[in-house]
Amino acid sequence: MSLKDQSRSPGLISTTALATVERAINTALRSDPATAERLAVHAGRLVAIEVTLPPLAVFALIVEDGVELYHRSDAQADVSVSGNPVDLAAVLLDWRTRPGLIGGPVAINGNRELLQDLQELARELQIDWGALLEPITGSELAQQLDSGARRLFGWARQAASRLGEQLGDYMANESGLTPSRRDVYEFGQDVDELRMDVDRLEARIRQLRNRMTPTEEGPRH
Amino acid sequence: MNDDNKVTHFGYQQVPWQEKQQKVAGVFRSVAGKYDVMNDLISMGSHRLLKRMTIELAGVRPGHKVLDLAGGTGDLAIKFSRLVGENGQVVLADINDAMLAVGRDRLFDAGCSHNTQVTQVNGECLPFEDNSFHCVTIAFGLRNITDKDAALRSMLRVLKPGGRLLVLEFSTPVNKHLAKAYDAYSFAVWPKLGKLIVNDADSYQYLAESIRMHPDQDTLKGMMDNAGFARSEYFNMLGGIVALHRGFKF
């Protein structure tokens, strides 16, 4: 992180927001000990998440009992992920959206295996809403709320995936604003072909130049 | 004036220079057991956010050695322990044995004993070698030290070149209306909460008074400059009720 960034005054609102997210994640982990145990294997690892628009960096340090989130870190991240919020959500939370739907791709640097493990843990995290609510509501109501919350969150996740797919279809097929998967694939093939042609041409020119060089300079006597 | 006649402030009282340390020790022995609860109550939880900001500006990395001076119950030390990792080290230091006992237990409970040390020290003459630490922090502690200039020089001495000091401390609100509201809240509410929670109103009366006797933002920055810190700066938090000062050793 640059010196300029380090000199910025820390913001109370953004710190509060980050602390709230951290608390929510750790509360969820406490209600799912199996996932928490699997996450603890990665204790000490640092994950950097950089949102391009609005520009925002979050560093997640995995610790024995959960995660700690920071806005800045001087440490080298084990894996860093950057992209726009929708693409990042698609990668990190496994939303199914069309490639190039909203913005550019997600850039991943560092330990990809760690990222895959974390994606899997995020997908499998089962929040025990009943255990969280029981002290407030009593066990019977908590169970009902737990089952309702699971249905609600399951529906929300499916709805997000469906919305992503439908929006992708509309953008690609109806409005023509974004290319379809096939268009992107064919464009990629064309670019590859062109690159190989250029490489071959460059090699041919090099070969011809090598052949010409002894003749032009000629032996010196 | 020789040392025997020197006086300093203890809240709004003038006391002999040598007595302040004992009086402050008495305050913290009295409140140590409920220190965290009281901090949450009087700051309405905001002290946790302020400490989080301090950690973010500390620039601590794996392998670093950190001194958390006046570290009390170990809020910062626990976080630093996780940031410095297996190869780093954190020293939780405080002049007060009662506070250290609470801090040591919290470090053990948080699983941080492998890379932390707990040491009773006087901040004015730190018992560490020159150039030992990458970072020194003192959160809500400098106010209670009798000879602040000596303490700042001592902190500079133990920092490695390139290392940084962070001082998180109550300061002077920048807005006069906020200052009035804050005065009313701290003098009226804190002693009553102290009486209610720890059966000690005087310690929280001292807290409110000591804040008003503490140097303001620019004065403390000047003291850091005089002690030899480079690039000293401060960040106002909560409208200047608290300020975070940072300085580097080059």
XYZ file of C-alpha atoms in Angstrom:
471
model
C 0.000 0.000 0.000
C 1.313 3.431 -0.915
C 2.436 6.030 1.592
C -0.388 8.281 0.436
C -2.918 5.615 1.336
C -1.253 5.069 4.699
C -1.597 8.762 5.518
C -5.338 8.824 4.947
C -7.415 9.397 8.030
C -9.286 6.252 9.037
C -13.048 6.684 8.691
C -15.347 5.874 11.588
C -18.285 4.941 9.346
C -16.320 2.568 7.133
C -14.634 1.072 10.202
C -18.033 0.536 11.800
C -19.341 -1.096 8.619
C -16.341 -3.402 8.442
C -16.663 -4.303 12.131
C -20.342 -5.131 11.549
C -19.540 -7.423 8.615
C -16.784 -9.085 10.643
C -19.173 -9.669 13.530
C -21.812 -11.127 11.176
C -19.311 -13.542 9.614
C -17.945 -14.647 12.973
C -21.436 -15.083 14.404
C -22.307 -17.260 11.418
C -19.130 -19.276 11.927
C -19.876 -19.798 15.605
C -23.226 -21.255 14.626
C -21.563 -23.696 12.196
C -18.634 -25.267 14.121
C -17.803 -27.729 11.324
C -17.130 -24.930 8.833
C -15.329 -22.871 11.494
C -13.015 -25.827 12.153
C -12.234 -26.189 8.451
C -11.549 -22.460 8.190
C -9.221 -22.559 11.213
C -6.859 -24.770 9.201
C -6.011 -21.617 7.231
C -5.348 -19.471 10.351
C -2.717 -16.840 9.655
C -3.535 -16.534 5.937
C -4.402 -13.105 4.560
C -6.892 -12.565 1.734
C -7.084 -9.208 -0.066
C -10.332 -8.247 -1.781
C -10.178 -5.145 -3.961
C -13.404 -3.689 -5.267
C -12.758 -1.522 -8.297
C -15.988 0.500 -8.249
C -16.355 2.102 -5.772
C -12.640 1.744 -4.962
C -12.410 -0.196 -1.729
C -9.961 -2.687 -0.271
C -10.726 -5.216 2.420
C -8.138 -7.498 3.971
C -9.399 -10.648 5.686
C -7.033 -12.237 8.173
C -8.089 -15.773 9.041
C -7.646 -16.472 12.746
C -8.305 -19.510 14.929
C -11.796 -18.371 15.886
C -12.977 -16.689 12.687
C -11.838 -13.769 10.576
C -10.622 -10.237 11.202
C -11.315 -7.607 8.554
C -9.190 -4.526 7.907
C -9.262 -1.696 5.378
C -5.504 -1.675 5.020
C -2.585 -3.981 5.554
C 1.144 -3.750 4.910
C 1.441 -7.532 4.808
C 1.667 -9.517 1.583
C -1.685 -11.199 0.949
C -1.677 -14.961 0.304
C -4.291 -14.411 -2.357
C -5.785 -11.242 -3.780
C -8.989 -10.900 -5.758
C -10.039 -7.743 -7.583
C -12.999 -6.826 -9.722
C -16.314 -5.011 -9.662
C -18.767 -5.896 -6.868
C -21.083 -8.045 -9.018
C -18.284 -10.082 -10.577
C -16.637 -10.485 -7.170
C -19.907 -11.680 -5.665
C -20.277 -14.095 -8.575
C -16.839 -15.556 -7.882
C -16.879 -15.503 -4.091
C -20.508 -16.488 -3.503
C -20.959 -18.680 -6.574
C -23.619 -16.599 -8.288
C -24.179 -17.846 -11.797
C -23.902 -14.837 -14.082
C -22.898 -14.590 -17.686
C -19.271 -13.673 -18.362
C -18.885 -9.969 -19.046
C -22.412 -9.266 -17.860
C -21.688 -6.066 -16.002
C -17.965 -5.397 -15.993
C -14.597 -6.953 -16.538
C -13.239 -10.204 -15.248
C -12.063 -10.923 -11.727
C -8.281 -10.844 -11.333
C -6.867 -13.447 -8.966
C -3.251 -13.408 -7.804
C -1.558 -15.773 -5.398
C -2.750 -18.987 -3.833
C -5.751 -20.073 -5.926
C -6.196 -23.276 -3.909
C -6.762 -21.202 -0.783
C -9.380 -19.148 -2.612
C -11.132 -22.286 -3.827
C -11.216 -23.670 -0.281
C -12.678 -20.409 1.002
C -15.288 -20.322 -1.775
C -16.345 -23.839 -0.836
C -16.553 -22.921 2.848
C -18.655 -19.836 2.029
C -21.056 -21.961 -0.023
C -21.394 -24.584 2.665
C -21.655 -22.223 5.633
C -24.863 -23.265 7.382
C -26.042 -20.564 9.697
C -27.890 -22.033 12.653
C -30.441 -19.220 12.999
C -32.239 -21.255 15.663
C -29.192 -21.291 17.958
C -28.668 -17.575 17.404
C -32.282 -16.662 18.105
C -33.070 -19.130 20.879
C -31.886 -16.900 23.764
C -34.244 -14.175 22.546
C -37.272 -16.081 21.315
C -37.254 -19.450 23.074
C -36.635 -22.773 21.364
C -39.950 -23.392 19.564
C -40.215 -20.029 17.889
C -36.471 -20.143 17.141
C -36.914 -23.422 15.246
C -39.726 -21.938 13.181
C -37.676 -18.836 12.456
C -34.648 -20.984 11.591
C -36.617 -22.982 9.057
C -38.162 -19.788 7.617
C -34.735 -18.121 7.399
C -33.256 -21.132 5.575
C -36.110 -21.051 3.046
C -35.752 -17.287 2.660
C -31.987 -17.418 2.122
C -32.247 -20.423 -0.202
C -34.845 -18.572 -2.228
C -32.728 -15.387 -2.229
C -29.678 -17.265 -3.503
C -31.690 -18.980 -6.252
C -33.346 -15.689 -7.156
C -29.958 -13.967 -7.430
C -28.690 -16.752 -9.702
C -31.853 -16.652 -11.846
C -31.715 -12.869 -12.055
C -28.078 -13.049 -13.141
C -28.867 -15.587 -15.832
C -31.948 -13.752 -17.106
C -30.191 -10.402 -17.099
C -27.297 -12.037 -18.956
C -29.685 -13.477 -21.547
C -31.393 -10.130 -22.007
C -28.132 -8.199 -22.325
C -26.633 -10.707 -24.744
C -29.626 -11.796 -26.866
C -32.282 -9.115 -26.650
C -30.425 -5.849 -26.265
C -27.133 -6.890 -27.882
C -25.296 -4.777 -25.275
C -22.991 -7.616 -24.285
C -21.668 -10.483 -26.364
C -22.959 -14.009 -25.853
C -20.704 -16.742 -24.455
C -20.329 -18.158 -27.984
C -19.389 -14.707 -29.394
C -16.766 -14.288 -26.691
C -15.397 -17.786 -27.398
C -15.205 -17.171 -31.157
C -13.604 -13.766 -30.622
C -11.022 -15.420 -28.367
C -10.298 -18.036 -31.059
C -9.856 -15.292 -33.670
C -7.469 -13.394 -31.397
C -5.452 -16.562 -30.749
C -5.285 -17.305 -34.473
C -4.159 -13.761 -35.242
C -1.520 -13.919 -32.512
C -0.142 -17.169 -33.941
C -0.102 -15.693 -37.468
C 1.817 -12.668 -36.206
C 4.281 -14.948 -34.371
C 4.811 -16.986 -37.540
C 5.304 -13.829 -39.617
C 7.758 -12.438 -37.098
C 9.746 -15.703 -37.162
C 9.769 -15.648 -40.969
C 11.055 -12.043 -41.035
C 13.767 -12.931 -38.521
C 14.796 -15.897 -40.660
C 14.990 -13.776 -43.814
C 16.966 -11.067 -42.021
C 19.475 -13.645 -40.758
C 19.929 -14.924 -44.270
C 20.510 -11.405 -45.628
C 22.933 -10.234 -42.952
C 26.156 -12.093 -44.121
C 25.558 -10.966 -47.743
C 25.037 -7.289 -46.828
C 28.054 -6.995 -44.574
C 30.191 -9.454 -46.545
C 33.457 -10.922 -45.330
C 36.157 -8.404 -44.417
C 39.674 -8.761 -45.861
C 13.262 23.694 41.874
C 14.620 20.367 43.036
C 12.745 17.108 42.454
C 11.354 17.033 45.992
C 9.462 20.288 45.410
C 8.242 19.547 41.885
C 4.505 19.213 41.463
C 2.311 17.803 38.746
C -1.387 17.355 38.189
C -3.516 14.434 39.192
C -6.807 15.352 37.594
C -7.394 18.928 38.754
C -5.307 18.438 41.914
C -1.690 19.497 42.230
C 0.331 16.691 43.786
C 4.049 16.114 44.439
C 5.776 14.769 41.298
C 6.622 11.433 42.954
C 3.075 10.823 44.184
C 1.223 10.834 40.868
C 2.430 7.355 39.907
C 1.087 5.846 43.121
C -2.207 7.682 42.839
C -2.719 6.526 39.236
C -1.814 2.986 40.313
C -4.554 3.190 42.940
C -7.109 4.209 40.304
C -6.326 1.276 38.046
C -6.120 -1.283 40.869
C -9.593 -0.186 41.830
C -11.126 -0.567 38.362
C -9.055 -3.384 36.778
C -11.658 -6.116 37.226
C -14.411 -4.160 35.474
C -12.178 -2.037 33.233
C -13.473 -3.457 29.938
C -17.127 -3.238 30.963
C -16.666 0.363 32.042
C -14.850 1.224 28.804
C -17.741 -0.186 26.799
C -20.245 1.753 28.868
C -18.614 5.172 28.957
C -17.507 5.092 25.309
C -20.720 3.376 24.179
C -18.546 0.750 22.506
C -16.636 3.238 20.354
C -13.251 2.441 21.963
C -13.241 -0.841 20.025
C -13.553 1.005 16.717
C -10.843 3.478 17.707
C -8.487 0.622 18.578
C -9.310 -1.056 15.261
C -8.282 2.150 13.439
C -5.067 2.228 15.475
C -4.233 -1.301 14.377
C -4.856 -0.403 10.742
C -2.414 2.518 10.953
C 0.189 0.454 12.813
C 1.339 -1.294 9.622
C 2.199 -4.418 11.578
C 3.216 -7.419 9.478
C 4.058 -11.079 10.124
C 7.413 -11.342 11.895
C 7.220 -7.890 13.497
C 7.985 -7.162 17.140
C 5.402 -4.912 18.798
C 5.331 -3.212 22.192
C 1.832 -2.464 23.493
C 2.629 -0.049 26.294
C 0.042 0.645 29.014
C -1.639 -2.267 27.272
C -3.832 -3.040 30.262
C -6.331 -5.716 29.469
C -4.717 -6.631 26.149
C -7.249 -5.442 23.530
C -4.507 -4.362 21.123
C -2.039 -7.093 22.086
C -4.484 -9.859 21.120
C -4.989 -8.351 17.655
C -1.264 -7.739 17.195
C -0.481 -11.303 18.252
C -2.564 -12.559 15.336
C -1.051 -10.092 12.878
C 2.617 -10.816 13.709
C 2.091 -14.590 13.474
C 4.399 -17.382 14.574
C 7.620 -15.519 13.840
C 6.650 -12.241 15.458
C 6.425 -11.162 19.057
C 4.162 -8.893 21.081
C 5.071 -7.464 24.478
C 2.120 -6.427 26.610
C 3.543 -3.928 29.092
C 1.915 -1.943 31.863
C 3.050 -0.349 35.102
C 0.018 -1.713 36.923
C 0.106 -5.298 38.165
C -3.676 -5.599 38.521
C -4.281 -4.556 34.910
C -1.515 -6.870 33.700
C -3.065 -9.810 35.531
C -6.330 -9.271 33.645
C -4.436 -8.778 30.369
C -2.362 -11.931 30.844
C -5.498 -14.023 31.442
C -7.143 -12.578 28.326
C -4.079 -13.341 26.198
C -4.087 -16.936 27.427
C -7.832 -17.265 26.816
C -7.435 -15.899 23.284
C -4.715 -18.461 22.483
C -2.026 -15.816 22.141
C 0.499 -17.044 24.708
C 2.837 -18.525 22.078
C 4.057 -15.166 20.772
C 3.331 -12.731 23.591
C 5.160 -11.632 26.715
C 3.658 -9.817 29.662
C 5.938 -7.351 31.430
C 5.535 -4.807 34.210
C 7.386 -1.666 33.166
C 7.602 2.058 33.791
C 6.995 3.835 30.488
C 9.421 6.615 31.406
C 12.401 4.237 31.397
C 11.613 1.168 29.301
C 13.755 -1.859 30.152
C 14.324 -2.918 26.534
C 17.347 -2.657 24.292
C 17.683 0.183 21.793
C 16.121 -0.451 18.357
C 14.065 -3.473 19.506
C 10.543 -2.904 18.157
C 8.954 -2.307 14.776
C 5.983 -0.640 16.421
C 5.117 0.820 19.822
C 1.521 1.608 20.740
C 0.076 3.306 23.789
C -3.697 3.528 23.951
C -5.300 5.703 26.611
C -2.120 5.484 28.683
C 0.117 8.479 27.998
C -2.269 10.737 29.917
C -1.451 8.868 33.124
C 2.335 9.039 32.823
C 3.964 11.688 34.992
C 6.911 12.577 32.732
C 5.458 12.320 29.232
C 8.547 13.765 27.536
C 10.759 11.110 29.124
C 8.282 8.417 28.085
C 8.250 9.616 24.460
C 12.077 9.641 24.387
C 12.125 6.142 25.858
C 9.638 4.886 23.236
C 11.761 6.424 20.477
C 14.862 4.701 21.830
C 13.363 1.200 21.756
C 11.913 1.628 18.243
C 13.880 0.266 15.314
C 14.807 2.790 12.608
C 11.750 2.972 10.349
C 9.536 1.911 13.229
C 6.489 3.866 14.297
C 4.789 5.038 17.489
C 1.013 5.293 17.751
C -0.541 7.229 20.616
C -4.299 6.836 20.992
C -5.523 9.254 23.631
C -8.383 11.489 24.677
C -7.865 14.944 23.261
C -9.654 18.241 22.631
C -12.942 18.371 20.669
C -12.705 20.634 17.641
C -16.270 21.924 17.920
C -17.267 24.010 20.963
C -20.833 22.655 21.033
C -19.519 19.106 20.969
C -17.050 20.072 23.711
C -19.891 21.347 25.922
C -21.998 18.239 25.388
C -18.984 16.012 26.019
C -18.114 17.911 29.222
C -21.661 17.536 30.472
C -21.731 13.828 29.657
C -18.338 12.938 31.078
C -18.566 14.901 34.335
C -22.185 14.025 35.041
C -22.393 10.417 33.857
C -18.975 8.783 34.201
C -18.604 9.134 38.009
C -22.153 7.846 38.465
C -21.446 4.822 36.253
C -18.209 4.279 38.190
C -20.128 4.311 41.458
C -22.736 1.932 40.069
C -20.449 -0.617 38.372
C -17.184 -0.603 40.366
C -18.338 1.265 43.473
C -15.735 3.943 42.725
C -16.894 7.360 41.546
C -13.543 9.050 42.274
C -11.610 7.075 39.662
C -13.987 8.191 36.940
C -13.958 11.750 38.225
C -10.161 11.541 37.855
C -10.598 10.171 34.304
C -12.779 13.134 33.272
C -10.399 15.635 34.901
C -7.215 14.058 33.564
C -8.535 14.308 30.000
C -8.890 18.082 30.379
C -5.340 18.336 31.715
C -3.854 16.339 28.857
C -2.045 18.245 26.077
C -4.198 19.030 23.031
C -3.488 17.612 19.563
C -0.917 20.180 18.428
C 0.881 20.283 21.762
C 1.307 16.512 21.801
C 2.495 16.556 18.194
C 5.077 19.175 19.222
C 6.182 16.967 22.126
C 6.672 14.075 19.707
C 8.707 16.308 17.398
C 10.838 17.447 20.349
C 11.415 13.861 21.432
C 12.872 13.172 17.974
C 10.006 11.572 16.080
C 9.848 12.273 12.362
C 6.768 12.941 10.243
C 4.574 13.297 13.315
C 0.893 13.687 12.509
C -2.455 13.153 14.135
C -5.912 11.996 13.147
C -8.925 13.397 14.983
C -11.566 10.838 15.834
C -15.083 11.455 17.141
C -14.627 15.144 16.440
C -11.364 15.358 18.382
C -12.667 13.717 21.558
C -9.942 11.198 20.803
C -6.855 11.703 18.637
C -4.465 9.191 17.171
C -0.908 10.522 16.906
C 1.646 8.769 14.772
C 5.381 9.379 14.470
C 8.280 7.529 12.883
C 11.883 6.915 13.885
C 14.364 7.465 11.065
